PDB file of C-alpha atoms and ligand atoms in Angstrom:
ATOM      1  CA  MET A   1      -7.191   7.739 -18.367  1.00 29.00           C
ATOM      2  CA  ARG A   2      -6.045   4.271 -19.333  1.00 31.00           C
ATOM      3  CA  PHE A   3      -3.859   2.758 -22.006  1.00 26.00           C
ATOM      4  CA  ASP A   4      -6.318   3.759 -24.682  1.00 32.00           C
ATOM      5  CA  SER A   5      -6.750   6.299 -27.406  1.00 31.00           C
ATOM      6  CA  ARG A   6      -8.410   8.959 -25.293  1.00 37.00           C
ATOM      7  CA  PRO A   7      -6.351  12.145 -24.979  1.00 35.00           C
ATOM      8  CA  SER A   8      -4.071  12.139 -21.962  1.00 36.00           C
ATOM      9  CA  ALA A   9      -4.574  14.549 -19.118  1.00 35.00           C
ATOM     10  CA  CYS A  10      -1.453  16.391 -20.145  1.00 32.00           C
ATOM     11  CA  GLN A  11      -2.707  16.671 -23.730  1.00 34.00           C
ATOM     12  CA  THR A  12      -5.986  18.147 -22.582  1.00 35.00           C
ATOM     13  CA  GLY A  13      -4.293  20.238 -19.897  1.00 34.00           C
ATOM     14  CA  ARG A  14      -6.761  18.794 -17.402  1.00 40.00           C
ATOM     15  CA  VAL A  15      -5.570  16.679 -14.495  1.00 35.00           C
ATOM     16  CA  SER A  16      -8.660  15.533 -12.651  1.00 53.00           C
ATOM     17  CA  ASN A  17      -9.229  12.819 -10.110  1.00 78.00           C
ATOM     18  CA  VAL A  18     -11.568  10.469 -11.888  1.00 79.00           C
ATOM     19  CA  PHE A  19     -10.160   7.616  -9.843  1.00 81.00           C
ATOM     20  CA  TYR A  20     -11.328   9.059  -6.538  1.00 78.00           C
ATOM     21  CA  ALA A  21     -14.892   8.667  -5.298  1.00 78.00           C
ATOM     22  CA  PRO A  22     -16.025   8.659  -1.689  1.00 77.00           C
ATOM     23  CA  GLY A  23     -18.054   5.790  -0.233  1.00 76.00           C
ATOM     24  CA  LYS A  24     -19.201   2.656  -2.015  1.00 75.00           C
ATOM     25  CA  PRO A  25     -18.091   3.461  -5.593  1.00 79.00           C
ATOM     26  CA  ARG A  26     -14.537   3.879  -4.304  1.00 83.00           C
ATOM     27  CA  ALA A  27     -13.539   0.229  -4.731  1.00 89.00           C
ATOM     28  CA  ALA A  28     -14.558   0.068  -8.400  1.00 89.00           C
ATOM     29  CA  LYS A  29     -12.642   3.274  -9.195  1.00 87.00           C
ATOM     30  CA  VAL A  30      -9.536   2.062  -7.363  1.00 90.00           C
ATOM     31  CA  ASN A  31      -9.764  -1.262  -9.166  1.00 91.00           C
ATOM     32  CA  ASP A  32      -9.908   0.566 -12.530  1.00 88.00           C
ATOM     33  CA  LEU A  33      -6.887   2.617 -11.536  1.00 89.00           C
ATOM     34  CA  PHE A  34      -4.668  -0.348 -10.676  1.00 90.00           C
ATOM     35  CA  ALA A  35      -5.840  -2.330 -13.700  1.00 92.00           C
ATOM     36  CA  ALA A  36      -4.655   0.598 -15.830  1.00 89.00           C
ATOM     37  CA  ILE A  37      -1.202   0.965 -14.280  1.00 91.00           C
ATOM     38  CA  ALA A  38      -0.353  -2.604 -13.159  1.00 93.00           C
ATOM     39  CA  ARG A  39       2.208  -3.288 -15.903  1.00 91.00           C
ATOM     40  CA  ARG A  40       4.213  -0.160 -15.133  1.00 91.00           C
ATOM     41  CA  TYR A  41       3.528   0.020 -11.379  1.00 91.00           C
ATOM     42  CA  ASP A  42       6.940  -1.252 -10.221  1.00 91.00           C
ATOM     43  CA  LEU A  43       8.900   0.951 -12.616  1.00 91.00           C
ATOM     44  CA  LEU A  44       6.957   4.051 -11.568  1.00 89.00           C
ATOM     45  CA  ASN A  45       7.526   3.285  -7.894  1.00 91.00           C
ATOM     46  CA  ASP A  46      11.262   3.162  -8.499  1.00 91.00           C
ATOM     47  CA  LEU A  47      11.223   6.417 -10.450  1.00 90.00           C
ATOM     48  CA  GLN A  48       9.051   8.320  -7.993  1.00 87.00           C
ATOM     49  CA  SER A  49      10.906   7.281  -4.869  1.00 89.00           C
ATOM     50  CA  PHE A  50      14.412   6.938  -6.379  1.00 90.00           C
ATOM     51  CA  GLY A  51      14.200   3.284  -5.357  1.00 93.00           C
ATOM     52  CA  LEU A  52      13.699   4.152  -1.687  1.00 96.00           C
ATOM     53  CA  HIS A  53      10.363   2.326  -1.482  1.00 96.00           C
ATOM     54  CA  ARG A  54      12.313  -0.952  -1.582  1.00 96.00           C
ATOM     55  CA  ARG A  55      14.223   0.003   1.546  1.00 97.00           C
ATOM     56  CA  TRP A  56      11.021   1.076   3.344  1.00 97.00           C
ATOM     57  CA  LYS A  57       9.323  -2.199   2.465  1.00 98.00           C
ATOM     58  CA  ARG A  58      12.289  -4.207   3.763  1.00 97.00           C
ATOM     59  CA  ARG A  59      12.004  -2.161   6.934  1.00 98.00           C
ATOM     60  CA  VAL A  60       8.335  -3.169   7.240  1.00 98.00           C
ATOM     61  CA  ALA A  61       9.347  -6.841   7.030  1.00 98.00           C
ATOM     62  CA  ALA A  62      12.106  -6.329   9.618  1.00 98.00           C
ATOM     63  CA  LEU A  63       9.790  -4.473  12.031  1.00 98.00           C
ATOM     64  CA  ALA A  64       7.230  -7.250  11.616  1.00 98.00           C
ATOM     65  CA  ALA A  65       9.979  -9.636  12.792  1.00 98.00           C
ATOM     66  CA  ALA A  66       9.224 -11.953   9.897  1.00 97.00           C
ATOM     67  CA  ALA A  67      11.027 -15.241  10.463  1.00 96.00           C
ATOM     68  CA  PRO A  68      10.619 -18.964   9.844  1.00 95.00           C
ATOM     69  CA  GLY A  69       7.562 -20.306  11.652  1.00 95.00           C
ATOM     70  CA  ALA A  70       5.643 -17.014  11.466  1.00 97.00           C
ATOM     71  CA  ARG A  71       2.436 -16.787   9.434  1.00 98.00           C
ATOM     72  CA  ALA A  72       2.177 -13.467   7.607  1.00 98.00           C
ATOM     73  CA  LEU A  73      -0.572 -11.704   5.685  1.00 98.00           C
ATOM     74  CA  ASP A  74       0.196  -8.753   3.417  1.00 98.00           C
ATOM     75  CA  LEU A  75      -2.951  -6.828   2.501  1.00 98.00           C
ATOM     76  CA  CYS A  76      -3.315  -4.793  -0.692  1.00 98.00           C
ATOM     77  CA  CYS A  77      -0.174  -6.644  -1.769  1.00 98.00           C
ATOM     78  CA  GLY A  78      -0.260  -5.344  -5.346  1.00 97.00           C
ATOM     79  CA  THR A  79       2.718  -6.723  -7.265  1.00 97.00           C
ATOM     80  CA  GLY A  80       3.982  -8.316  -4.072  1.00 97.00           C
ATOM     81  CA  ASP A  81       6.989  -6.297  -2.819  1.00 97.00           C
ATOM     82  CA  ILE A  82       6.169  -6.588   0.886  1.00 98.00           C
ATOM     83  CA  ALA A  83       4.937 -10.174   0.568  1.00 97.00           C
ATOM     84  CA  PHE A  84       8.256 -11.122  -1.041  1.00 95.00           C
ATOM     85  CA  ALA A  85      10.197  -9.247   1.665  1.00 96.00           C
ATOM     86  CA  LEU A  86       8.319 -11.188   4.360  1.00 97.00           C
ATOM     87  CA  ALA A  87       8.787 -14.498   2.558  1.00 95.00           C
ATOM     88  CA  ARG A  88      12.506 -13.866   2.043  1.00 94.00           C
ATOM     89  CA  ARG A  89      12.854 -13.650   5.818  1.00 95.00           C
ATOM     90  CA  GLY A  90      11.269 -17.087   6.048  1.00 94.00           C
ATOM     91  CA  ALA A  91       7.656 -16.276   6.991  1.00 96.00           C
ATOM     92  CA  GLU A  92       4.870 -18.347   5.492  1.00 96.00           C
ATOM     93  CA  THR A  93       3.286 -15.499   3.557  1.00 97.00           C
ATOM     94  CA  THR A  94      -0.039 -14.786   1.916  1.00 98.00           C
ATOM     95  CA  GLY A  95      -0.504 -11.689  -0.242  1.00 98.00           C
ATOM     96  CA  LEU A  96      -4.078 -10.490  -0.730  1.00 98.00           C
ATOM     97  CA  ASP A  97      -5.320  -7.956  -3.266  1.00 98.00           C
ATOM     98  CA  PHE A  98      -8.554  -7.374  -5.149  1.00 96.00           C
ATOM     99  CA  SER A  99      -6.887  -6.398  -8.435  1.00 97.00           C
ATOM    100  CA  GLU A 100      -6.543  -9.252 -10.894  1.00 96.00           C
ATOM    101  CA  LYS A 101      -4.025  -7.296 -12.943  1.00 96.00           C
ATOM    102  CA  MET A 102      -1.755  -6.483 -10.001  1.00 97.00           C
ATOM    103  CA  LEU A 103      -1.920 -10.119  -8.866  1.00 97.00           C
ATOM    104  CA  GLU A 104      -0.952 -11.260 -12.376  1.00 96.00           C
ATOM    105  CA  VAL A 105       2.287  -9.274 -12.059  1.00 95.00           C
ATOM    106  CA  ALA A 106       2.890 -10.716  -8.577  1.00 96.00           C
ATOM    107  CA  ALA A 107       2.294 -14.255  -9.832  1.00 94.00           C
ATOM    108  CA  LYS A 108       4.749 -13.707 -12.679  1.00 92.00           C
ATOM    109  CA  ARG A 109       7.402 -12.691 -10.139  1.00 89.00           C
ATOM    110  CA  ASN A 110       6.585 -15.872  -8.224  1.00 84.00           C
ATOM    111  CA  ARG A 111       7.453 -17.921 -11.277  1.00 71.00           C
ATOM    112  CA  THR A 112      10.882 -16.321 -11.535  1.00 65.00           C
ATOM    113  CA  PRO A 113      12.314 -16.753  -8.018  1.00 60.00           C
ATOM    114  CA  ASP A 114      15.530 -14.979  -6.997  1.00 62.00           C
ATOM    115  CA  PRO A 115      18.444 -17.189  -8.014  1.00 64.00           C
ATOM    116  CA  GLY A 116      20.144 -18.802  -5.048  1.00 63.00           C
ATOM    117  CA  ARG A 117      17.289 -18.137  -2.625  1.00 63.00           C
ATOM    118  CA  GLN A 118      15.737 -21.121  -0.927  1.00 69.00           C
ATOM    119  CA  THR A 119      12.809 -19.351   0.733  1.00 75.00           C
ATOM    120  CA  PRO A 120       9.281 -20.349  -0.293  1.00 82.00           C
ATOM    121  CA  ASN A 121       7.266 -18.010  -2.510  1.00 90.00           C
ATOM    122  CA  PRO A 122       4.276 -16.150  -1.118  1.00 95.00           C
ATOM    123  CA  ASN A 123       0.816 -17.437  -1.877  1.00 96.00           C
ATOM    124  CA  PHE A 124      -1.213 -14.741  -3.660  1.00 97.00           C
ATOM    125  CA  ILE A 125      -4.994 -14.619  -3.379  1.00 97.00           C
ATOM    126  CA  GLN A 126      -7.719 -12.313  -4.603  1.00 98.00           C
ATOM    127  CA  GLY A 127      -9.840 -10.764  -1.874  1.00 97.00           C
ATOM    128  CA  ASP A 128     -11.119  -7.641  -0.175  1.00 97.00           C
ATOM    129  CA  ALA A 129      -9.022  -6.101   2.589  1.00 98.00           C
ATOM    130  CA  GLN A 130     -12.226  -4.834   4.161  1.00 96.00           C
ATOM    131  CA  GLN A 131     -13.609  -8.368   4.455  1.00 97.00           C
ATOM    132  CA  ILE A 132     -10.544 -10.535   4.895  1.00 98.00           C
ATOM    133  CA  PRO A 133     -11.374 -14.146   4.017  1.00 98.00           C
ATOM    134  CA  PHE A 134      -9.625 -15.637   7.067  1.00 98.00           C
ATOM    135  CA  PRO A 135     -10.872 -16.485  10.546  1.00 98.00           C
ATOM    136  CA  ASP A 136     -10.057 -14.433  13.643  1.00 98.00           C
ATOM    137  CA  ASN A 137      -6.574 -14.852  15.160  1.00 97.00           C
ATOM    138  CA  SER A 138      -4.957 -16.411  12.066  1.00 98.00           C
ATOM    139  CA  PHE A 139      -1.674 -14.520  11.566  1.00 98.00           C
ATOM    140  CA  ASP A 140       1.474 -13.549  13.501  1.00 98.00           C
ATOM    141  CA  ILE A 141       2.088 -10.635  11.137  1.00 98.00           C
ATOM    142  CA  VAL A 142      -0.369  -8.430   9.248  1.00 98.00           C
ATOM    143  CA  THR A 143       1.071  -5.733   6.965  1.00 98.00           C
ATOM    144  CA  VAL A 144      -0.318  -3.261   4.475  1.00 98.00           C
ATOM    145  CA  GLY A 145       1.739  -1.026   2.182  1.00 98.00           C
ATOM    146  CA  TYR A 146       0.161   1.948   0.432  1.00 97.00           C
ATOM    147  CA  GLY A 147      -3.175   0.222   0.855  1.00 97.00           C
ATOM    148  CA  LEU A 148      -5.168   1.690   3.763  1.00 97.00           C
ATOM    149  CA  ARG A 149      -5.343   5.053   1.973  1.00 95.00           C
ATOM    150  CA  ASN A 150      -7.124   3.361  -0.920  1.00 95.00           C
ATOM    151  CA  LEU A 151      -9.903   1.735   1.069  1.00 96.00           C
ATOM    152  CA  ALA A 152     -13.422   3.139   1.290  1.00 94.00           C
ATOM    153  CA  SER A 153     -12.885   2.945   5.061  1.00 95.00           C
ATOM    154  CA  TRP A 154      -9.319   2.802   6.355  1.00 96.00           C
ATOM    155  CA  GLU A 155     -10.720   2.256   9.877  1.00 97.00           C
ATOM    156  CA  ARG A 156     -12.534  -0.846   8.684  1.00 97.00           C
ATOM    157  CA  GLY A 157      -9.270  -2.046   7.148  1.00 97.00           C
ATOM    158  CA  LEU A 158      -7.483  -1.678  10.488  1.00 98.00           C
ATOM    159  CA  ASP A 159     -10.335  -3.412  12.315  1.00 98.00           C
ATOM    160  CA  GLU A 160      -9.959  -6.322   9.934  1.00 98.00           C
ATOM    161  CA  MET A 161      -6.171  -6.406  10.388  1.00 98.00           C
ATOM    162  CA  PHE A 162      -6.760  -6.549  14.129  1.00 98.00           C
ATOM    163  CA  ARG A 163      -9.368  -9.295  13.809  1.00 98.00           C
ATOM    164  CA  VAL A 164      -7.191 -11.712  11.809  1.00 98.00           C
ATOM    165  CA  ALA A 165      -4.092 -11.022  13.950  1.00 98.00           C
ATOM    166  CA  ARG A 166      -3.230 -13.477  16.714  1.00 98.00           C
ATOM    167  CA  PRO A 167      -2.544 -12.179  20.212  1.00 97.00           C
ATOM    168  CA  GLY A 168       1.075 -11.005  20.119  1.00 97.00           C
ATOM    169  CA  ALA A 169       0.937 -10.393  16.348  1.00 98.00           C
ATOM    170  CA  ARG A 170       2.624  -7.388  14.750  1.00 98.00           C
ATOM    171  CA  LEU A 171       0.536  -4.971  12.668  1.00 98.00           C
ATOM    172  CA  VAL A 172       2.563  -2.749  10.328  1.00 98.00           C
ATOM    173  CA  VAL A 173       1.237  -0.042   8.000  1.00 98.00           C
ATOM    174  CA  LEU A 174       3.338   1.806   5.410  1.00 98.00           C
ATOM    175  CA  ASP A 175       1.858   4.720   3.492  1.00 98.00           C
ATOM    176  CA  PHE A 176       2.258   8.269   2.309  1.00 97.00           C
ATOM    177  CA  GLY A 177       2.247  10.584   5.291  1.00 97.00           C
ATOM    178  CA  LYS A 178       1.588  14.196   6.151  1.00 97.00           C
ATOM    179  CA  PRO A 179       4.799  15.956   7.198  1.00 97.00           C
ATOM    180  CA  PRO A 180       4.382  17.940  10.427  1.00 96.00           C
ATOM    181  CA  ASN A 181       6.559  20.786   9.110  1.00 97.00           C
ATOM    182  CA  ALA A 182       4.367  23.177   7.079  1.00 97.00           C
ATOM    183  CA  LEU A 183       7.122  24.245   4.679  1.00 97.00           C
ATOM    184  CA  TRP A 184       8.190  20.675   3.916  1.00 97.00           C
ATOM    185  CA  ARG A 185       4.518  19.637   3.610  1.00 96.00           C
ATOM    186  CA  GLY A 186       3.974  22.391   1.024  1.00 96.00           C
ATOM    187  CA  ILE A 187       7.019  21.342  -1.012  1.00 96.00           C
ATOM    188  CA  TYR A 188       6.047  17.699  -0.835  1.00 95.00           C
ATOM    189  CA  PHE A 189       2.401  18.286  -1.804  1.00 95.00           C
ATOM    190  CA  THR A 190       3.612  20.358  -4.764  1.00 95.00           C
ATOM    191  CA  HIS A 191       5.787  17.425  -5.801  1.00 94.00           C
ATOM    192  CA  LEU A 192       2.733  15.126  -5.591  1.00 94.00           C
ATOM    193  CA  LYS A 193       0.655  17.638  -7.538  1.00 94.00           C
ATOM    194  CA  ILE A 194       3.101  18.353 -10.357  1.00 93.00           C
ATOM    195  CA  SER A 195       6.104  16.025 -10.671  1.00 92.00           C
ATOM    196  CA  VAL A 196       4.400  12.743  -9.796  1.00 92.00           C
ATOM    197  CA  PRO A 197       1.586  13.064 -12.401  1.00 92.00           C
ATOM    198  CA  LEU A 198       4.206  14.221 -14.913  1.00 92.00           C
ATOM    199  CA  ILE A 199       6.285  11.079 -14.294  1.00 88.00           C
ATOM    200  CA  GLY A 200       3.048   9.054 -14.556  1.00 87.00           C
ATOM    201  CA  TRP A 201       2.298  10.625 -17.910  1.00 88.00           C
ATOM    202  CA  LEU A 202       5.824  10.244 -19.274  1.00 86.00           C
ATOM    203  CA  PHE A 203       6.389   6.624 -18.281  1.00 84.00           C
ATOM    204  CA  CYS A 204       2.876   5.221 -18.033  1.00 81.00           C
ATOM    205  CA  GLY A 205       0.825   7.499 -20.293  1.00 85.00           C
ATOM    206  CA  ASN A 206      -1.391   8.157 -17.321  1.00 85.00           C
ATOM    207  CA  ALA A 207      -1.213  11.429 -15.403  1.00 89.00           C
ATOM    208  CA  ARG A 208      -4.582  11.124 -13.711  1.00 86.00           C
ATOM    209  CA  ALA A 209      -3.760   7.824 -12.023  1.00 86.00           C
ATOM    210  CA  TYR A 210      -0.773   9.509 -10.410  1.00 87.00           C
ATOM    211  CA  ALA A 211      -2.623  12.731  -9.588  1.00 88.00           C
ATOM    212  CA  TYR A 212      -4.860  10.408  -7.565  1.00 88.00           C
ATOM    213  CA  ILE A 213      -2.104   9.964  -4.953  1.00 93.00           C
ATOM    214  CA  LEU A 214      -2.485  13.530  -3.717  1.00 92.00           C
ATOM    215  CA  GLU A 215      -6.281  13.373  -3.876  1.00 91.00           C
ATOM    216  CA  SER A 216      -6.391  10.169  -1.851  1.00 93.00           C
ATOM    217  CA  LEU A 217      -3.908  11.565   0.655  1.00 95.00           C
ATOM    218  CA  LYS A 218      -6.113  14.623   1.186  1.00 92.00           C
ATOM    219  CA  HIS A 219      -8.879  12.257   2.281  1.00 92.00           C
ATOM    220  CA  TYR A 220      -6.636  10.076   4.427  1.00 94.00           C
ATOM    221  CA  PRO A 221      -5.740  11.327   7.905  1.00 95.00           C
ATOM    222  CA  ALA A 222      -2.349   9.557   7.733  1.00 96.00           C
ATOM    223  CA  GLN A 223       0.093   8.503  10.419  1.00 97.00           C
ATOM    224  CA  LEU A 224      -1.231  10.335  13.476  1.00 97.00           C
ATOM    225  CA  ALA A 225      -4.816   9.133  13.033  1.00 97.00           C
ATOM    226  CA  VAL A 226      -3.647   5.594  12.277  1.00 98.00           C
ATOM    227  CA  ALA A 227      -1.660   5.627  15.543  1.00 98.00           C
ATOM    228  CA  GLU A 228      -4.714   6.960  17.381  1.00 98.00           C
ATOM    229  CA  LYS A 229      -6.879   4.202  15.923  1.00 98.00           C
ATOM    230  CA  MET A 230      -4.238   1.587  16.883  1.00 98.00           C
ATOM    231  CA  ARG A 231      -4.319   2.896  20.450  1.00 98.00           C
ATOM    232  CA  GLY A 232      -8.133   2.751  20.331  1.00 97.00           C
ATOM    233  CA  LEU A 233      -7.837  -0.931  19.402  1.00 97.00           C
ATOM    234  CA  LYS A 234      -5.642  -1.302  22.510  1.00 97.00           C
ATOM    235  CA  LEU A 235      -2.592  -2.340  20.516  1.00 98.00           C
ATOM    236  CA  ALA A 236       0.633  -2.391  22.508  1.00 98.00           C
ATOM    237  CA  ASN A 237       3.895  -0.579  21.669  1.00 98.00           C
ATOM    238  CA  VAL A 238       2.194   1.704  19.152  1.00 98.00           C
ATOM    239  CA  ARG A 239       4.828   3.656  17.227  1.00 98.00           C
ATOM    240  CA  VAL A 240       5.006   6.066  14.313  1.00 98.00           C
ATOM    241  CA  ILE A 241       8.196   6.018  12.279  1.00 98.00           C
ATOM    242  CA  ASN A 242       8.394   9.066  10.042  1.00 98.00           C
ATOM    243  CA  LEU A 243      10.453   8.671   6.880  1.00 97.00           C
ATOM    244  CA  LEU A 244      11.675  11.641   4.839  1.00 97.00           C
ATOM    245  CA  GLY A 245      10.380  14.058   7.464  1.00 97.00           C
ATOM    246  CA  GLY A 246       6.946  12.398   7.562  1.00 98.00           C
ATOM    247  CA  ALA A 247       6.378  12.332   3.798  1.00 97.00           C
ATOM    248  CA  MET A 248       6.176   8.571   4.304  1.00 97.00           C
ATOM    249  CA  ALA A 249       5.325   6.838   7.535  1.00 98.00           C
ATOM    250  CA  ILE A 250       5.269   3.434   9.127  1.00 98.00           C
ATOM    251  CA  ASN A 251       2.736   2.709  11.870  1.00 98.00           C
ATOM    252  CA  TYR A 252       3.502  -0.206  14.172  1.00 98.00           C
ATOM    253  CA  GLY A 253       1.511  -1.923  16.909  1.00 98.00           C
ATOM    254  CA  GLU A 254       1.153  -5.326  18.572  1.00 98.00           C
ATOM    255  CA  LYS A 255      -2.077  -7.110  19.355  1.00 98.00           C
ATOM    256  CA  PRO A 256      -2.026  -7.704  23.090  1.00 94.00           C
ATOM    257  CA  ALA A 257      -2.438 -11.140  24.600  1.00 86.00           C
ATOM    258  CA  GLY A 258      -5.938 -11.645  25.978  1.00 74.00           C
ATOM    259  CA  ASN A 259      -9.356 -12.980  25.097  1.00 57.00           C
ATOM    260  CA  PHE A 260     -10.121 -12.136  21.480  1.00 62.00           C
TER     261      PHE A 260
HETATM  262  C1  SAM B   1      -0.632   1.489  -4.142  1.00 80.34           C
HETATM  263  S1  SAM B   1      -0.907  -0.233  -4.361  1.00 80.34           S
HETATM  264  C2  SAM B   1       0.183  -0.941  -3.159  1.00 80.34           C
HETATM  265  C3  SAM B   1       0.784  -2.243  -3.602  1.00 80.34           C
HETATM  266  C4  SAM B   1       1.869  -2.801  -2.684  1.00 80.34           C
HETATM  267  N1  SAM B   1       1.377  -3.036  -1.353  1.00 80.34           N
HETATM  268  C5  SAM B   1       3.058  -1.892  -2.641  1.00 80.34           C
HETATM  269  O1  SAM B   1       3.381  -1.413  -1.551  1.00 80.34           O
HETATM  270  O2  SAM B   1       3.688  -1.678  -3.680  1.00 80.34           O
HETATM  271  C6  SAM B   1      -2.488  -0.436  -3.587  1.00 80.34           C
HETATM  272  C7  SAM B   1      -3.072  -1.811  -3.814  1.00 80.34           C
HETATM  273  O3  SAM B   1      -4.237  -1.921  -2.994  1.00 80.34           O
HETATM  274  C8  SAM B   1      -5.158  -2.729  -3.687  1.00 80.34           C
HETATM  275  N2  SAM B   1      -6.484  -2.514  -3.062  1.00 80.34           N
HETATM  276  C9  SAM B   1      -7.167  -1.357  -2.971  1.00 80.34           C
HETATM  277  N3  SAM B   1      -8.336  -1.551  -2.315  1.00 80.34           N
HETATM  278  C10 SAM B   1      -8.361  -2.870  -1.968  1.00 80.34           C
HETATM  279  C11 SAM B   1      -9.277  -3.664  -1.269  1.00 80.34           C
HETATM  280  N4  SAM B   1     -10.443  -3.171  -0.778  1.00 80.34           N
HETATM  281  N5  SAM B   1      -8.992  -4.958  -1.068  1.00 80.34           N
HETATM  282  C12 SAM B   1      -7.837  -5.494  -1.561  1.00 80.34           C
HETATM  283  N6  SAM B   1      -6.936  -4.784  -2.252  1.00 80.34           N
HETATM  284  C13 SAM B   1      -7.188  -3.478  -2.452  1.00 80.34           C
HETATM  285  C14 SAM B   1      -5.034  -2.280  -5.125  1.00 80.34           C
HETATM  286  O4  SAM B   1      -5.538  -3.221  -6.015  1.00 80.34           O
HETATM  287  C15 SAM B   1      -3.515  -2.095  -5.229  1.00 80.34           C
HETATM  288  O5  SAM B   1      -2.890  -3.257  -5.703  1.00 80.34           O
END
């Protein structure tokens, strides 16, 4: 469903997952999804998380130790929240996303800088997180927020994050998680199944795009597997920070010094 005249999912009583497809077609479907919701994306994030996503994104920037002199890359940057959080801490920041529409919103925010702030704006570029257009060992910080889950291969995404990170760089991943407690997981998945698409329909006219969150999460092994993969890449100080009982999670690791 998009901003068009077709009946909404709620009107038809059918909430399907037209935006999810395994394998190669995944990228095109995900691109369609974000093109459809880009204008309302920030508002919906605030409504769904009661504004908490802002705090989690600031935490990502703090964990990444963003500071003047650091070079940071934020993958799947969307409308730029994490890129702006990194830049506000003084890092020289690039935000990368493949969605033209999401990048248009980010660029608009760039043109209206926070009053009183002297920090430079991020540089936003269009590109594929699975084939990052930068050489090996380019960045001190590589972040991704709510992005890995959307890739055809989240492992490939992490491999690429590792490749472009310099020895000593911080890799930080924020995404929906899978709560370890079965009762809480059930409540939370019900929220993703019912309330989130309802909010999507009410405020964005698009229930299916928001039903996609649960579908994509079902196919994403979440925080524990990301930590396992980070250990497999031999990252140091690998940590999982569960938020809201694991409903959200931050994965952290550092690329070790060595010959890369
Ligand atoms: C849920 S949004 C997250 C946006 C932002 N990071 C945030 O936390 O609000 C996911 C973003 O990933 C982007 N994306 C998905 N697959 C991508 C890929 N292969 N390469 C680059 N961007 C991608 C989408 O266009 C979308 O903007």
